Amino acid sequence: MLILNKFRALVGILLCIIASFCPMLKVPIKGNWNLYQSDARLFLITYAIIVISVLFFFIRKASAFRFMSFVMAIWYVLAVVAVYFTANNYTKYGFANKLIGKVVHFQWGWIVFLVGVLFMLFSTKRGDKIVAATNPEIVK
């Protein structure tokens, strides 16, 4: 049986929602970009995963919430890799890619997103089954 720590789950969900609007990339001319400005598809898929997680949280399906937490963790790793490779392979010219890769920097929004994902991951744990004490032989 899975036990869901509601406080950790809610904090994780809120941090993931907030992190999408935090600065994710520092682009020299344009300024700070959040997840939507860096890639709209990443933003929409991230919010779809968050919405499904919230749905499972409110209908109290701990195993499904745990699965969506793992999906969110995998999605976080894929998003970081995708944004990194997009920044380093932005054009078809090698010199421009090296220049853009050195100029574009990751910001603190990724850390907030990681903390939210970790809160979601560690909000579920295995618990012992509760045995009814109506049968005295089971209690022994």
C-alpha positions as MATLAB code, in Angstrom:
seq = 'MLILNKFRALVGILLCIIASFCPMLKVPIKGNWNLYQSDARLFLITYAIIVISVLFFFIRKASAFRFMSFVMAIWYVLAVVAVYFTANNYTKYGFANKLIGKVVHFQWGWIVFLVGVLFMLFSTKRGDKIVAATNPEIVK';
ca = [
       0.000    0.000    0.000;
       1.302    3.444   -0.881;
       1.095    6.360    1.515;
       0.959    9.836    0.012;
       2.382   12.732    2.007;
      -0.033   15.453    0.913;
       2.092   18.375    2.055;
       5.137   17.227    0.073;
       2.998   16.477   -2.962;
       1.350   19.906   -2.915;
       4.663   21.697   -2.388;
       6.160   19.742   -5.288;
       3.261   20.553   -7.581;
       3.339   24.237   -6.627;
       7.104   24.445   -7.154;
       6.770   22.840  -10.595;
       4.053   25.338  -11.523;
       6.076   28.294  -10.228;
       9.296   27.066  -11.862;
       7.768   27.265  -15.318;
       7.518   31.029  -14.920;
      10.952   31.486  -13.335;
      13.910   32.455  -15.524;
      15.281   29.313  -17.173;
      17.747   30.770  -19.663;
      19.743   33.976  -19.827;
      19.908   35.167  -23.406;
      22.169   38.220  -23.815;
      20.066   40.470  -26.049;
      16.580   39.290  -25.103;
      17.089   38.898  -21.346;
      15.790   36.055  -19.192;
      13.553   33.419  -20.758;
      11.129   31.193  -18.920;
      10.134   27.721  -20.104;
       7.412   29.029  -22.419;
       9.763   31.442  -24.169;
      12.502   28.849  -24.601;
      10.190   26.202  -26.090;
       6.393   26.307  -26.053;
       6.068   22.548  -26.584;
       8.155   21.827  -23.481;
       5.946   24.207  -21.533;
       2.689   22.619  -22.711;
       3.862   19.045  -22.121;
       5.145   20.017  -18.668;
       1.797   21.514  -17.753;
      -0.052   18.494  -19.134;
       1.988   16.256  -16.820;
       1.325   18.608  -13.894;
      -2.429   18.671  -14.595;
      -2.595   14.868  -14.753;
      -0.625   14.685  -11.491;
      -3.036   17.117   -9.818;
      -5.956   15.045  -11.064;
      -4.488   11.881   -9.547;
      -3.728   13.767   -6.330;
      -7.322   14.904   -5.926;
      -8.890   11.541   -6.758;
      -6.451    9.941   -4.286;
      -4.725    7.506   -6.604;
      -1.321    7.293   -4.919;
       0.107    4.716   -7.331;
      -0.870    6.806  -10.355;
       0.546    9.926   -8.690;
       3.795    8.075   -8.051;
       3.931    7.014  -11.704;
       3.358   10.608  -12.834;
       6.125   11.727  -10.465;
       8.500    9.361  -12.235;
       7.255   10.650  -15.589;
       7.906   14.205  -14.393;
      11.445   13.281  -13.298;
      12.197   11.729  -16.680;
      10.622   14.725  -18.392;
      12.815   17.086  -16.346;
      15.977   15.311  -17.534;
      14.744   15.313  -21.140;
      13.841   19.020  -20.942;
      17.266   19.985  -19.610;
      18.983   17.956  -22.327;
      16.683   19.363  -25.029;
      17.274   22.967  -23.990;
      21.022   22.357  -23.746;
      21.230   20.852  -27.217;
      18.955   23.521  -28.656;
      21.226   26.231  -27.279;
      24.364   24.511  -28.590;
      22.952   23.517  -32.005;
      20.852   26.548  -32.807;
      22.198   27.158  -36.308;
      23.830   25.000  -38.940;
      27.145   26.834  -38.556;
      29.653   25.406  -36.062;
      31.220   28.740  -35.123;
      27.828   30.326  -34.384;
      26.777   27.296  -32.320;
      29.899   27.542  -30.152;
      29.337   31.258  -29.682;
      25.658   30.854  -28.787;
      26.469   27.925  -26.480;
      28.926   30.076  -24.533;
      26.612   33.075  -24.330;
      23.339   31.365  -23.325;
      23.353   30.313  -19.652;
      21.008   28.254  -17.520;
      19.279   30.161  -14.729;
      17.957   29.283  -11.262;
      14.509   28.237  -12.528;
      15.880   24.781  -13.300;
      16.818   24.330   -9.642;
      13.301   25.280   -8.501;
      11.902   22.829  -11.034;
      14.258   20.079   -9.795;
      13.274   20.682   -6.158;
       9.600   20.452   -7.131;
      10.195   17.187   -8.970;
      12.103   15.786   -5.990;
       9.282   16.755   -3.620;
       6.833   14.959   -5.893;
       9.067   11.888   -6.095;
       9.549   11.582   -2.351;
       5.926   12.287   -1.431;
       4.925    8.623   -1.791;
       6.287    5.716    0.190;
       5.409    2.119    0.833;
       3.448    1.493    4.002;
       2.312   -1.580    5.847;
      -1.198   -2.836    5.308;
      -3.535   -2.052    8.153;
      -4.934   -5.265    9.601;
      -8.268   -5.212   11.357;
      -8.078   -6.448   14.943;
     -11.322   -8.414   14.743;
      -9.574  -11.762   14.392;
      -7.396  -12.485   17.489;
      -5.243  -15.030   15.620;
      -4.017  -12.358   13.175;
      -2.942  -10.050   15.988;
      -0.583  -12.673   17.487;
];
